[in-house]
PDB file of C-alpha atoms in Angstrom:
ATOM      1  CA  MET A  19       0.048  -0.022  -0.001  1.00  0.00           C
ATOM      2  CA  LYS A  20       1.310   3.631  -1.024  1.00  0.00           C
ATOM      3  CA  ASN A  21       2.027   6.250   1.349  1.00  0.00           C
ATOM      4  CA  PRO A  22      -0.995   8.531   0.627  1.00  0.00           C
ATOM      5  CA  GLY A  23       1.539  11.829   1.848  1.00  0.00           C
ATOM      6  CA  THR A  24       3.636  11.362  -1.383  1.00  0.00           C
ATOM      7  CA  ALA A  25       1.588  11.795  -4.065  1.00  0.00           C
ATOM      8  CA  GLY A  26       2.569   8.564  -5.633  1.00  0.00           C
ATOM      9  CA  ALA A  27       6.588   8.797  -6.372  1.00  0.00           C
ATOM     10  CA  PRO A  28       9.570   9.289  -4.167  1.00  0.00           C
ATOM     11  CA  GLY A  29      10.333  12.892  -3.501  1.00  0.00           C
ATOM     12  CA  GLY A  30       6.581  13.928  -4.213  1.00  0.00           C
ATOM     13  CA  THR A  31       5.599  16.958  -3.275  1.00  0.00           C
ATOM     14  CA  ARG A  32       3.309  16.411  -0.314  1.00  0.00           C
ATOM     15  CA  GLY A  33       5.382  15.054   3.065  1.00  0.00           C
ATOM     16  CA  PRO A  34       7.749  15.675   4.858  1.00  0.00           C
ATOM     17  CA  ALA A  35      10.282  15.152   2.015  1.00  0.00           C
ATOM     18  CA  GLY A  36       8.323  16.954  -0.367  1.00  0.00           C
ATOM     19  CA  LEU A  37       8.346  20.451   2.266  1.00  0.00           C
ATOM     20  CA  THR A  38      11.759  19.744   2.836  1.00  0.00           C
ATOM     21  CA  ALA A  39      12.449  20.331  -1.155  1.00  0.00           C
ATOM     22  CA  ARG A  40      10.422  23.090  -1.151  1.00  0.00           C
ATOM     23  CA  LEU A  41      11.772  24.848   1.315  1.00  0.00           C
ATOM     24  CA  HIS A  42      15.586  24.214  -0.032  1.00  0.00           C
ATOM     25  CA  ARG A  43      14.564  25.631  -2.913  1.00  0.00           C
ATOM     26  CA  ALA A  44      13.298  29.051  -0.973  1.00  0.00           C
ATOM     27  CA  GLN A  45      16.406  29.177   1.018  1.00  0.00           C
ATOM     28  CA  PRO A  46      18.383  31.721  -1.041  1.00  0.00           C
ATOM     29  CA  TYR A  47      15.238  33.910  -0.784  1.00  0.00           C
ATOM     30  CA  ALA A  48      14.476  33.569   3.164  1.00  0.00           C
ATOM     31  CA  LEU A  49      18.603  33.739   3.417  1.00  0.00           C
ATOM     32  CA  GLY A  50      18.061  37.265   0.933  1.00  0.00           C
ATOM     33  CA  LEU A  51      15.481  38.345   2.973  1.00  0.00           C
ATOM     34  CA  PHE A  52      17.112  37.847   6.336  1.00  0.00           C
ATOM     35  CA  ARG A  53      20.197  40.345   4.979  1.00  0.00           C
ATOM     36  CA  MET A  54      18.409  42.661   4.114  1.00  0.00           C
ATOM     37  CA  VAL A  55      16.345  43.168   7.589  1.00  0.00           C
ATOM     38  CA  VAL A  56      19.655  43.144   9.180  1.00  0.00           C
ATOM     39  CA  GLY A  57      21.132  45.492   7.251  1.00  0.00           C
ATOM     40  CA  LEU A  58      18.257  47.881   7.159  1.00  0.00           C
ATOM     41  CA  LEU A  59      18.515  47.609  11.247  1.00  0.00           C
ATOM     42  CA  PHE A  60      21.975  48.307  10.977  1.00  0.00           C
ATOM     43  CA  ALA A  61      22.226  51.201   8.885  1.00  0.00           C
ATOM     44  CA  CYS A  62      19.806  52.468  10.801  1.00  0.00           C
ATOM     45  CA  HIS A  63      21.745  52.518  14.463  1.00  0.00           C
ATOM     46  CA  GLY A  64      24.083  54.139  12.030  1.00  0.00           C
ATOM     47  CA  ALA A  65      22.180  57.285  10.503  1.00  0.00           C
ATOM     48  CA  ALA A  66      20.874  57.758  13.929  1.00  0.00           C
ATOM     49  CA  SER A  67      23.654  58.229  15.527  1.00  0.00           C
ATOM     50  CA  LEU A  68      25.684  60.137  12.825  1.00  0.00           C
ATOM     51  CA  PHE A  69      22.073  62.402  11.653  1.00  0.00           C
ATOM     52  CA  GLY A  70      19.506  62.392  14.642  1.00  0.00           C
ATOM     53  CA  VAL A  71      16.983  61.054  12.648  1.00  0.00           C
ATOM     54  CA  LEU A  72      14.978  57.739  14.117  1.00  0.00           C
ATOM     55  CA  GLY A  73      14.867  59.255  17.621  1.00  0.00           C
ATOM     56  CA  GLY A  74      18.890  59.654  17.500  1.00  0.00           C
ATOM     57  CA  ALA A  75      22.339  58.836  19.319  1.00  0.00           C
ATOM     58  CA  MET A  76      21.211  57.285  22.614  1.00  0.00           C
ATOM     59  CA  GLY A  77      17.237  59.209  22.705  1.00  0.00           C
ATOM     60  CA  GLY A  78      17.960  61.602  21.075  1.00  0.00           C
ATOM     61  CA  GLY A  79      21.274  64.116  19.373  1.00  0.00           C
ATOM     62  CA  THR A  80      23.855  62.721  17.278  1.00  0.00           C
ATOM     63  CA  ILE A  81      27.323  62.066  17.666  1.00  0.00           C
ATOM     64  CA  PRO A  82      30.224  64.343  17.701  1.00  0.00           C
ATOM     65  CA  ALA A  83      32.246  63.780  14.470  1.00  0.00           C
ATOM     66  CA  GLY A  84      35.154  62.183  14.769  1.00  0.00           C
ATOM     67  CA  THR A  85      34.563  61.388  18.407  1.00  0.00           C
ATOM     68  CA  TRP A  86      36.363  56.979  19.101  1.00  0.00           C
ATOM     69  CA  PRO A  87      35.049  55.028  19.405  1.00  0.00           C
ATOM     70  CA  GLY A  88      31.110  55.925  18.466  1.00  0.00           C
ATOM     71  CA  TRP A  89      31.398  57.830  15.652  1.00  0.00           C
ATOM     72  CA  TYR A  90      33.843  55.448  13.567  1.00  0.00           C
ATOM     73  CA  ALA A  91      31.084  52.586  14.310  1.00  0.00           C
ATOM     74  CA  ALA A  92      27.980  54.674  13.183  1.00  0.00           C
ATOM     75  CA  VAL A  93      29.929  55.197   9.925  1.00  0.00           C
ATOM     76  CA  ILE A  94      30.527  51.195   9.949  1.00  0.00           C
ATOM     77  CA  GLN A  95      26.720  50.634  10.362  1.00  0.00           C
ATOM     78  CA  LEU A  96      25.877  52.907   8.156  1.00  0.00           C
ATOM     79  CA  VAL A  97      28.163  52.523   5.545  1.00  0.00           C
ATOM     80  CA  ALA A  98      28.010  48.348   5.964  1.00  0.00           C
ATOM     81  CA  GLY A  99      24.522  48.660   7.285  1.00  0.00           C
ATOM     82  CA  ALA A 100      23.992  49.853   3.385  1.00  0.00           C
ATOM     83  CA  LEU A 101      25.725  47.313   1.496  1.00  0.00           C
ATOM     84  CA  VAL A 102      24.343  44.485   3.550  1.00  0.00           C
ATOM     85  CA  LEU A 103      21.229  45.980   2.635  1.00  0.00           C
ATOM     86  CA  VAL A 104      22.071  45.895  -0.892  1.00  0.00           C
ATOM     87  CA  GLY A 105      23.608  42.896  -1.432  1.00  0.00           C
ATOM     88  CA  LEU A 106      26.945  44.710  -2.474  1.00  0.00           C
ATOM     89  CA  GLY A 107      30.413  43.122  -1.203  1.00  0.00           C
ATOM     90  CA  THR A 108      27.997  41.543   1.625  1.00  0.00           C
ATOM     91  CA  ARG A 109      30.674  39.385   2.607  1.00  0.00           C
ATOM     92  CA  SER A 110      33.240  41.950   3.490  1.00  0.00           C
ATOM     93  CA  ALA A 111      30.573  44.517   4.829  1.00  0.00           C
ATOM     94  CA  ALA A 112      29.258  41.839   6.752  1.00  0.00           C
ATOM     95  CA  LEU A 113      33.005  40.824   8.409  1.00  0.00           C
ATOM     96  CA  LEU A 114      33.658  44.253   9.510  1.00  0.00           C
ATOM     97  CA  ALA A 115      30.067  44.477  10.379  1.00  0.00           C
ATOM     98  CA  SER A 116      30.462  41.532  12.513  1.00  0.00           C
ATOM     99  CA  GLY A 117      33.913  43.141  13.752  1.00  0.00           C
ATOM    100  CA  SER A 118      32.881  45.834  15.005  1.00  0.00           C
ATOM    101  CA  MET A 119      29.712  44.687  16.818  1.00  0.00           C
ATOM    102  CA  ALA A 120      32.211  42.690  18.627  1.00  0.00           C
ATOM    103  CA  TYR A 121      34.434  44.725  19.575  1.00  0.00           C
ATOM    104  CA  ALA A 122      31.350  46.913  20.892  1.00  0.00           C
ATOM    105  CA  TYR A 123      30.780  43.820  22.778  1.00  0.00           C
ATOM    106  CA  PHE A 124      33.536  43.369  24.293  1.00  0.00           C
ATOM    107  CA  GLU A 125      34.970  46.977  24.773  1.00  0.00           C
ATOM    108  CA  VAL A 126      31.376  47.695  26.080  1.00  0.00           C
ATOM    109  CA  HIS A 127      29.067  45.410  27.252  1.00  0.00           C
ATOM    110  CA  GLN A 128      31.523  42.507  28.803  1.00  0.00           C
ATOM    111  CA  PRO A 129      32.559  44.353  30.957  1.00  0.00           C
ATOM    112  CA  GLU A 130      29.699  45.259  33.147  1.00  0.00           C
ATOM    113  CA  SER A 131      28.602  41.754  33.234  1.00  0.00           C
ATOM    114  CA  LEU A 132      29.913  38.325  32.099  1.00  0.00           C
ATOM    115  CA  PHE A 133      26.184  37.529  30.438  1.00  0.00           C
ATOM    116  CA  PRO A 134      24.481  39.439  27.528  1.00  0.00           C
ATOM    117  CA  LEU A 135      21.309  40.089  29.274  1.00  0.00           C
ATOM    118  CA  GLN A 136      23.237  41.399  32.117  1.00  0.00           C
ATOM    119  CA  ASN A 137      24.849  43.630  30.348  1.00  0.00           C
ATOM    120  CA  GLY A 138      23.029  44.850  27.837  1.00  0.00           C
ATOM    121  CA  GLY A 139      24.826  44.043  24.530  1.00  0.00           C
ATOM    122  CA  GLU A 140      21.983  41.514  23.378  1.00  0.00           C
ATOM    123  CA  ILE A 141      21.820  43.798  20.162  1.00  0.00           C
ATOM    124  CA  ALA A 142      25.715  43.654  20.352  1.00  0.00           C
ATOM    125  CA  ALA A 143      26.055  39.790  20.344  1.00  0.00           C
ATOM    126  CA  LEU A 144      22.966  39.307  17.790  1.00  0.00           C
ATOM    127  CA  PHE A 145      24.389  41.553  15.238  1.00  0.00           C
ATOM    128  CA  CYS A 146      28.107  40.148  15.303  1.00  0.00           C
ATOM    129  CA  TRP A 147      26.547  36.773  14.864  1.00  0.00           C
ATOM    130  CA  ALA A 148      24.324  37.305  12.448  1.00  0.00           C
ATOM    131  CA  PHE A 149      26.647  39.028  10.420  1.00  0.00           C
ATOM    132  CA  LEU A 150      28.614  36.477  11.107  1.00  0.00           C
ATOM    133  CA  LEU A 151      26.188  34.046   9.588  1.00  0.00           C
ATOM    134  CA  LEU A 152      26.468  35.980   6.091  1.00  0.00           C
ATOM    135  CA  VAL A 153      30.173  36.153   5.613  1.00  0.00           C
ATOM    136  CA  PHE A 154      29.886  32.315   5.478  1.00  0.00           C
ATOM    137  CA  THR A 155      26.467  31.981   3.314  1.00  0.00           C
ATOM    138  CA  GLY A 156      27.063  35.499   1.010  1.00  0.00           C
ATOM    139  CA  PRO A 157      24.012  37.529   0.170  1.00  0.00           C
ATOM    140  CA  GLY A 158      21.765  35.073  -0.844  1.00  0.00           C
ATOM    141  CA  ALA A 159      19.347  35.578  -4.747  1.00  0.00           C
ATOM    142  CA  PRO A 160      18.622  39.168  -4.948  1.00  0.00           C
ATOM    143  CA  ALA A 161      21.670  40.607  -4.315  1.00  0.00           C
ATOM    144  CA  LEU A 162      23.468  43.301  -6.212  1.00  0.00           C
ATOM    145  CA  ASP A 163      26.627  40.977  -6.217  1.00  0.00           C
ATOM    146  CA  ARG A 164      24.939  38.752  -8.389  1.00  0.00           C
ATOM    147  CA  LEU A 165      23.384  40.828 -10.791  1.00  0.00           C
ATOM    148  CA  LEU A 166      26.582  42.314 -11.217  1.00  0.00           C
ATOM    149  CA  GLY A 167      28.155  39.135 -11.654  1.00  0.00           C
ATOM    150  CA  SER A 168      30.542  40.549  -9.155  1.00  0.00           C
ATOM    151  CA  GLY A 169      29.459  37.751  -6.126  1.00  0.00           C
ATOM    152  CA  THR A 170      30.647  34.417  -6.646  1.00  0.00           C
ATOM    153  CA  GLY A 171      27.923  31.508  -6.012  1.00  0.00           C
ATOM    154  CA  SER A 172      28.113  29.780  -3.713  1.00  0.00           C
ATOM    155  CA  ARG A 173      30.525  26.216  -2.877  1.00  0.00           C
ATOM    156  CA  GLU A 174      27.087  24.663  -3.350  1.00  0.00           C
ATOM    157  CA  GLU A 175      25.804  26.010  -6.532  1.00  0.00           C
ATOM    158  CA  THR A 176      30.007  25.798  -7.706  1.00  0.00           C
ATOM    159  CA  GLU A 177      29.612  22.161  -7.056  1.00  0.00           C
ATOM    160  CA  LYS A 178      26.113  21.493  -9.002  1.00  0.00           C
ATOM    161  CA  ALA A 179      27.588  23.893 -12.393  1.00  0.00           C
ATOM    162  CA  ALA A 180      30.836  21.193 -12.250  1.00  0.00           C
ATOM    163  CA  ARG A 181      28.760  17.911 -11.974  1.00  0.00           C
ATOM    164  CA  GLU A 182      25.862  19.860 -14.664  1.00  0.00           C
ATOM    165  CA  GLU A 183      29.081  20.266 -17.139  1.00  0.00           C
ATOM    166  CA  ARG A 184      30.265  16.338 -16.221  1.00  0.00           C
ATOM    167  CA  THR A 185      27.739  14.545 -17.178  1.00  0.00           C
ATOM    168  CA  THR A 186      26.552  16.765 -20.282  1.00  0.00           C
ATOM    169  CA  PRO A 187      27.773  15.573 -23.215  1.00  0.00           C
ATOM    170  CA  ALA A 188      30.258  18.248 -25.260  1.00  0.00           C
ATOM    171  CA  ALA A 189      28.473  19.757 -28.484  1.00  0.00           C
ATOM    172  CA  ALA A 190      29.546  18.797 -31.520  1.00  0.00           C
TER     173      ALA A 190
END
């Protein structure tokens, strides 16, 4: 008797295997949406600190130009966040953003207490790890890197293309 959840063939569109296949196909788009949201939120922090928009820096105002480390962190937030948002130089921008958030966590928050919940460093820790994830995963499907051809595909995409090239007969 056939399993009613498999649409009659192995790898059908229903049941756990079908759901997994659909989720796998949607993965690059979900990753792209994740990248855009994280980049937008990060850029908003920089814009608030530099220009006083969205409530300004720490409840109002701006950070004076050139002050260490706040002003430089805000510039990194704005520029790296915008690059990650549009998917241009995503891995490099995400590495810079991740490092700046690691620095913020260990220099500003961690001396107060060990755990982020106690020292107010949850946002810095989350941004740090989210950007580090983007360093390893790349920008996802909807990104300027891919549109302009400057982004390299993921390792899986490269390996898949190589397998297809090996199995496709050469044109005579």
